[in-house]
Amino acid sequence: MVPTEFPTFAMVALAGIGAMPDTITDRAINITMRRRTGSERVAQFRCRRDEPVLHRLRDRLAVWAQAHIGELAVATPELPVEDRAADTWEPLVAVADAAGGQWPALARRACVAMVAGADDVEENRSLDIRLLYDIRQVFTDKAVPFLASNDLVDALKAVTESPWRDFDYTASKLAHRLAPFGVNPGHSIDKKVRGYRLEWFHDAFDRYLRPEPSGPSQTGTEQVR
């Protein structure tokens, strides 16, 4: 049997509600859409009216691409980014260079801006993981199944080399940051204190953190005030 090579590269557009998996976003150009406000007006899309126009544009692009396929196949454009971001942007920048005019400069400016935006998102994501790690450590150190929101915030600020003091963390800010993980504050047994049970974090810990050599302690008495 003789191995056969197949060209498998293809540009794909994916859309969804909420965050895509990291394995996709790390290898993609991410465009975050926002719900428009009541004062913003947009033209409505109508298939019968708009599809013929888009089909003609598609056909023109196909003709252009076919005429430049040889040039694009060997293109190695100069890129303003490196590593995985360069791999992602290279085809688009190569197309921009082939198109000429204002497109090479515009493509590179867009590349720099969007990669920087993606880095900001990744930094926030890394902080979210750090938050989960520190919360797990706080519960382990205190060996309690429940912590009031303010007590958890204070404990996080006291963590060695903690970034949370710089964020001026409050109970409401903590709740906002934990919500995407499906963790929300609730009441203690006596209904007098709002806070977090260790068990509410188990799913997030299992999904995003490496297991501890010995799991977080679940002993102790629930905090009552």
mmCIF file of C-alpha atoms in Angstrom:
data_model
loop_
_atom_site.group_PDB
_atom_site.id
_atom_site.type_symbol
_atom_site.label_atom_id
_atom_site.label_comp_id
_atom_site.label_asym_id
_atom_site.label_seq_id
_atom_site.Cartn_x
_atom_site.Cartn_y
_atom_site.Cartn_z
ATOM 1 C CA MET A 1 0.000 0.000 0.000
ATOM 2 C CA VAL A 2 1.363 3.394 -1.000
ATOM 3 C CA PRO A 3 0.505 6.308 1.307
ATOM 4 C CA THR A 4 -1.426 9.069 -0.411
ATOM 5 C CA GLU A 5 -1.205 12.695 0.627
ATOM 6 C CA PHE A 6 -4.393 14.736 0.721
ATOM 7 C CA PRO A 7 -4.568 18.527 1.118
ATOM 8 C CA THR A 8 -6.649 18.997 4.239
ATOM 9 C CA PHE A 9 -6.240 22.710 4.995
ATOM 10 C CA ALA A 10 -9.452 24.705 4.826
ATOM 11 C CA MET A 11 -10.602 27.996 6.290
ATOM 12 C CA VAL A 12 -13.716 27.419 8.379
ATOM 13 C CA ALA A 13 -16.049 29.932 10.018
ATOM 14 C CA LEU A 14 -17.644 28.832 13.289
ATOM 15 C CA ALA A 15 -20.323 30.692 15.212
ATOM 16 C CA GLY A 16 -21.788 30.049 18.619
ATOM 17 C CA ILE A 17 -23.276 31.506 21.773
ATOM 18 C CA GLY A 18 -20.869 31.825 24.673
ATOM 19 C CA ALA A 19 -17.218 30.826 24.749
ATOM 20 C CA MET A 20 -15.709 28.359 22.301
ATOM 21 C CA PRO A 21 -13.304 25.687 23.601
ATOM 22 C CA ASP A 22 -9.722 26.857 24.102
ATOM 23 C CA THR A 23 -8.509 24.326 21.536
ATOM 24 C CA ILE A 24 -10.478 26.263 18.911
ATOM 25 C CA THR A 25 -9.958 29.851 20.035
ATOM 26 C CA ASP A 26 -6.186 29.363 20.384
ATOM 27 C CA ARG A 27 -6.033 28.488 16.692
ATOM 28 C CA ALA A 28 -8.540 30.969 15.326
ATOM 29 C CA ILE A 29 -9.185 34.613 14.601
ATOM 30 C CA ASN A 30 -11.840 35.454 17.159
ATOM 31 C CA ILE A 31 -14.537 38.038 16.495
ATOM 32 C CA THR A 32 -16.740 38.733 19.509
ATOM 33 C CA MET A 33 -20.221 39.925 18.625
ATOM 34 C CA ARG A 34 -22.319 42.045 20.950
ATOM 35 C CA ARG A 35 -26.051 42.518 21.138
ATOM 36 C CA ARG A 36 -26.935 45.855 19.588
ATOM 37 C CA THR A 37 -28.501 48.575 21.679
ATOM 38 C CA GLY A 38 -31.937 50.018 21.080
ATOM 39 C CA SER A 39 -30.402 53.101 19.464
ATOM 40 C CA GLU A 40 -28.318 51.142 16.944
ATOM 41 C CA ARG A 41 -29.826 50.475 13.536
ATOM 42 C CA VAL A 42 -28.734 47.788 11.092
ATOM 43 C CA ALA A 43 -29.976 46.766 7.670
ATOM 44 C CA GLN A 44 -32.061 43.609 7.782
ATOM 45 C CA PHE A 45 -30.815 40.562 5.870
ATOM 46 C CA ARG A 46 -33.318 39.168 3.374
ATOM 47 C CA CYS A 47 -32.448 35.972 1.520
ATOM 48 C CA ARG A 48 -34.350 36.695 -1.693
ATOM 49 C CA ARG A 49 -32.888 40.176 -1.956
ATOM 50 C CA ASP A 50 -29.370 39.710 -0.583
ATOM 51 C CA GLU A 51 -28.291 36.188 -1.521
ATOM 52 C CA PRO A 52 -27.929 36.905 -5.269
ATOM 53 C CA VAL A 53 -25.590 39.804 -4.469
ATOM 54 C CA LEU A 54 -23.507 37.630 -2.157
ATOM 55 C CA HIS A 55 -23.399 34.813 -4.706
ATOM 56 C CA ARG A 56 -22.014 37.192 -7.317
ATOM 57 C CA LEU A 57 -19.377 38.353 -4.838
ATOM 58 C CA ARG A 58 -18.490 34.733 -4.060
ATOM 59 C CA ASP A 59 -18.070 33.970 -7.756
ATOM 60 C CA ARG A 60 -15.829 37.004 -8.288
ATOM 61 C CA LEU A 61 -13.664 35.986 -5.327
ATOM 62 C CA ALA A 62 -13.390 32.440 -6.669
ATOM 63 C CA VAL A 63 -12.187 33.728 -10.044
ATOM 64 C CA TRP A 64 -9.661 36.013 -8.342
ATOM 65 C CA ALA A 65 -8.390 33.217 -6.080
ATOM 66 C CA GLN A 66 -7.971 30.831 -8.996
ATOM 67 C CA ALA A 67 -5.918 33.417 -10.869
ATOM 68 C CA HIS A 68 -3.602 33.916 -7.861
ATOM 69 C CA ILE A 69 -3.454 30.360 -6.487
ATOM 70 C CA GLY A 70 0.112 29.781 -7.637
ATOM 71 C CA GLU A 71 1.333 32.986 -6.002
ATOM 72 C CA LEU A 72 -0.551 32.289 -2.778
ATOM 73 C CA ALA A 73 0.684 28.691 -2.535
ATOM 74 C CA VAL A 74 4.292 29.821 -2.099
ATOM 75 C CA ALA A 75 3.675 33.113 -0.278
ATOM 76 C CA THR A 76 5.625 33.756 2.928
ATOM 77 C CA PRO A 77 4.442 37.203 4.011
ATOM 78 C CA GLU A 78 6.194 39.245 6.678
ATOM 79 C CA LEU A 79 4.017 39.088 9.776
ATOM 80 C CA PRO A 80 3.838 41.386 12.821
ATOM 81 C CA VAL A 81 3.148 38.416 15.143
ATOM 82 C CA GLU A 82 4.836 35.111 15.914
ATOM 83 C CA ASP A 83 4.200 31.454 16.719
ATOM 84 C CA ARG A 84 0.612 30.185 16.580
ATOM 85 C CA ALA A 85 -0.791 33.633 15.818
ATOM 86 C CA ALA A 86 1.484 33.814 12.767
ATOM 87 C CA ASP A 87 0.255 30.414 11.563
ATOM 88 C CA THR A 88 -3.329 31.597 11.905
ATOM 89 C CA TRP A 89 -2.898 34.937 10.157
ATOM 90 C CA GLU A 90 -0.487 33.942 7.381
ATOM 91 C CA PRO A 91 -3.147 32.951 4.794
ATOM 92 C CA LEU A 92 -5.145 36.160 5.259
ATOM 93 C CA VAL A 93 -2.091 38.406 5.132
ATOM 94 C CA ALA A 94 -0.895 36.572 2.017
ATOM 95 C CA VAL A 95 -4.260 37.248 0.367
ATOM 96 C CA ALA A 96 -4.039 40.911 1.397
ATOM 97 C CA ASP A 97 -0.552 41.205 -0.120
ATOM 98 C CA ALA A 98 -1.795 39.679 -3.359
ATOM 99 C CA ALA A 99 -4.744 42.081 -3.433
ATOM 100 C CA GLY A 100 -2.398 45.060 -3.038
ATOM 101 C CA GLY A 101 -3.487 48.635 -2.492
ATOM 102 C CA GLN A 102 -4.450 49.417 1.090
ATOM 103 C CA TRP A 103 -5.057 45.780 2.039
ATOM 104 C CA PRO A 104 -1.525 44.765 3.144
ATOM 105 C CA ALA A 105 -1.374 47.579 5.712
ATOM 106 C CA LEU A 106 -4.976 47.087 6.837
ATOM 107 C CA ALA A 107 -4.501 43.341 7.279
ATOM 108 C CA ARG A 108 -1.405 43.788 9.431
ATOM 109 C CA ARG A 109 -3.048 46.436 11.601
ATOM 110 C CA ALA A 110 -6.030 44.150 12.101
ATOM 111 C CA CYS A 111 -3.678 41.273 12.912
ATOM 112 C CA VAL A 112 -1.860 43.224 15.629
ATOM 113 C CA ALA A 113 -5.072 44.567 17.168
ATOM 114 C CA MET A 114 -6.941 41.261 17.200
ATOM 115 C CA VAL A 115 -4.022 39.206 18.497
ATOM 116 C CA ALA A 116 -3.578 41.726 21.326
ATOM 117 C CA GLY A 117 -7.286 41.442 22.115
ATOM 118 C CA ALA A 118 -7.055 37.650 22.162
ATOM 119 C CA ASP A 119 -4.061 37.878 24.526
ATOM 120 C CA ASP A 120 -6.142 39.997 26.908
ATOM 121 C CA VAL A 121 -8.877 37.362 26.869
ATOM 122 C CA GLU A 122 -6.314 34.630 27.524
ATOM 123 C CA GLU A 123 -4.851 36.600 30.430
ATOM 124 C CA ASN A 124 -8.305 36.926 31.971
ATOM 125 C CA ARG A 125 -8.855 33.214 31.450
ATOM 126 C CA SER A 126 -5.574 32.458 33.198
ATOM 127 C CA LEU A 127 -6.683 34.619 36.116
ATOM 128 C CA ASP A 128 -9.946 32.689 36.283
ATOM 129 C CA ILE A 129 -8.014 29.429 36.600
ATOM 130 C CA ARG A 130 -5.782 31.009 39.250
ATOM 131 C CA LEU A 131 -8.926 32.056 41.121
ATOM 132 C CA LEU A 132 -10.238 28.487 41.165
ATOM 133 C CA TYR A 133 -6.868 27.199 42.327
ATOM 134 C CA ASP A 134 -6.694 29.725 45.174
ATOM 135 C CA ILE A 135 -10.278 29.007 46.243
ATOM 136 C CA ARG A 136 -9.516 25.304 46.408
ATOM 137 C CA GLN A 137 -6.440 26.047 48.493
ATOM 138 C CA VAL A 138 -8.425 28.278 50.869
ATOM 139 C CA PHE A 139 -10.991 25.543 51.481
ATOM 140 C CA THR A 140 -8.182 23.031 52.004
ATOM 141 C CA ASP A 141 -6.383 25.244 54.514
ATOM 142 C CA LYS A 142 -9.507 26.121 56.474
ATOM 143 C CA ALA A 143 -10.976 22.593 56.312
ATOM 144 C CA VAL A 144 -14.568 23.843 56.251
ATOM 145 C CA PRO A 145 -17.418 22.960 53.878
ATOM 146 C CA PHE A 146 -18.800 26.524 53.691
ATOM 147 C CA LEU A 147 -17.344 30.027 53.585
ATOM 148 C CA ALA A 148 -19.198 33.321 53.691
ATOM 149 C CA SER A 149 -18.592 35.454 50.609
ATOM 150 C CA ASN A 150 -16.744 38.193 52.487
ATOM 151 C CA ASP A 151 -14.619 35.656 54.350
ATOM 152 C CA LEU A 152 -13.669 33.975 51.093
ATOM 153 C CA VAL A 153 -12.755 37.343 49.576
ATOM 154 C CA ASP A 154 -10.584 38.187 52.597
ATOM 155 C CA ALA A 155 -8.912 34.789 52.442
ATOM 156 C CA LEU A 156 -8.169 35.215 48.739
ATOM 157 C CA LYS A 157 -6.575 38.601 49.350
ATOM 158 C CA ALA A 158 -4.376 37.011 52.008
ATOM 159 C CA VAL A 159 -3.025 34.315 49.682
ATOM 160 C CA THR A 160 0.730 34.665 49.196
ATOM 161 C CA GLU A 161 1.527 36.631 46.008
ATOM 162 C CA SER A 162 -2.194 36.963 45.435
ATOM 163 C CA PRO A 163 -3.340 39.229 42.572
ATOM 164 C CA TRP A 164 -6.781 39.647 44.150
ATOM 165 C CA ARG A 165 -5.827 42.499 46.463
ATOM 166 C CA ASP A 166 -4.900 44.584 43.408
ATOM 167 C CA PHE A 167 -8.340 43.944 41.892
ATOM 168 C CA ASP A 168 -10.097 45.466 44.926
ATOM 169 C CA TYR A 169 -12.167 42.301 45.118
ATOM 170 C CA THR A 170 -15.625 42.383 46.692
ATOM 171 C CA ALA A 171 -18.252 39.697 47.195
ATOM 172 C CA SER A 172 -20.181 40.896 44.135
ATOM 173 C CA LYS A 173 -17.063 40.923 41.941
ATOM 174 C CA LEU A 174 -16.229 37.414 43.094
ATOM 175 C CA ALA A 175 -19.736 36.213 42.238
ATOM 176 C CA HIS A 176 -19.496 37.796 38.788
ATOM 177 C CA ARG A 177 -16.183 36.072 38.084
ATOM 178 C CA LEU A 178 -17.381 32.676 39.268
ATOM 179 C CA ALA A 179 -20.702 32.724 37.397
ATOM 180 C CA PRO A 180 -19.238 31.422 34.083
ATOM 181 C CA PHE A 181 -18.103 28.309 35.972
ATOM 182 C CA GLY A 182 -21.657 27.647 37.127
ATOM 183 C CA VAL A 183 -20.842 28.603 40.728
ATOM 184 C CA ASN A 184 -23.178 31.044 42.460
ATOM 185 C CA PRO A 185 -23.422 32.146 46.095
ATOM 186 C CA GLY A 186 -26.082 30.670 48.333
ATOM 187 C CA HIS A 187 -27.154 30.692 51.969
ATOM 188 C CA SER A 188 -25.643 28.957 54.944
ATOM 189 C CA ILE A 189 -27.717 26.424 56.876
ATOM 190 C CA ASP A 190 -29.245 29.097 59.116
ATOM 191 C CA LYS A 191 -30.022 31.307 56.069
ATOM 192 C CA LYS A 192 -28.202 34.251 57.656
ATOM 193 C CA VAL A 193 -25.023 34.265 55.572
ATOM 194 C CA ARG A 194 -24.505 34.119 51.837
ATOM 195 C CA GLY A 195 -21.441 32.310 50.646
ATOM 196 C CA TYR A 196 -20.117 29.191 48.960
ATOM 197 C CA ARG A 197 -20.134 25.488 49.714
ATOM 198 C CA LEU A 198 -17.064 23.516 48.737
ATOM 199 C CA GLU A 199 -19.213 20.971 46.908
ATOM 200 C CA TRP A 200 -20.441 23.678 44.514
ATOM 201 C CA PHE A 201 -16.899 23.990 43.170
ATOM 202 C CA HIS A 202 -16.281 20.298 42.565
ATOM 203 C CA ASP A 203 -17.347 20.356 38.914
ATOM 204 C CA ALA A 204 -15.199 23.412 38.120
ATOM 205 C CA PHE A 205 -12.234 21.950 40.007
ATOM 206 C CA ASP A 206 -12.545 18.661 38.116
ATOM 207 C CA ARG A 207 -12.788 20.371 34.737
ATOM 208 C CA TYR A 208 -10.136 23.070 35.024
ATOM 209 C CA LEU A 209 -7.627 22.122 37.736
ATOM 210 C CA ARG A 210 -5.179 19.304 38.143
ATOM 211 C CA PRO A 211 -6.117 16.918 40.947
ATOM 212 C CA GLU A 212 -4.522 17.504 44.310
ATOM 213 C CA PRO A 213 -2.441 14.660 45.781
ATOM 214 C CA SER A 214 -5.180 14.399 48.398
ATOM 215 C CA GLY A 215 -8.482 16.115 47.650
ATOM 216 C CA PRO A 216 -9.713 19.203 49.505
ATOM 217 C CA SER A 217 -10.893 18.429 52.994
ATOM 218 C CA GLN A 218 -14.633 18.218 53.411
ATOM 219 C CA THR A 219 -14.563 17.927 57.169
ATOM 220 C CA GLY A 220 -15.477 20.612 59.621
ATOM 221 C CA THR A 221 -18.612 22.414 60.653
ATOM 222 C CA GLU A 222 -20.518 24.742 58.365
ATOM 223 C CA GLN A 223 -20.022 28.332 59.324
ATOM 224 C CA VAL A 224 -22.994 29.866 61.138
ATOM 225 C CA ARG A 225 -23.242 33.418 62.365
#
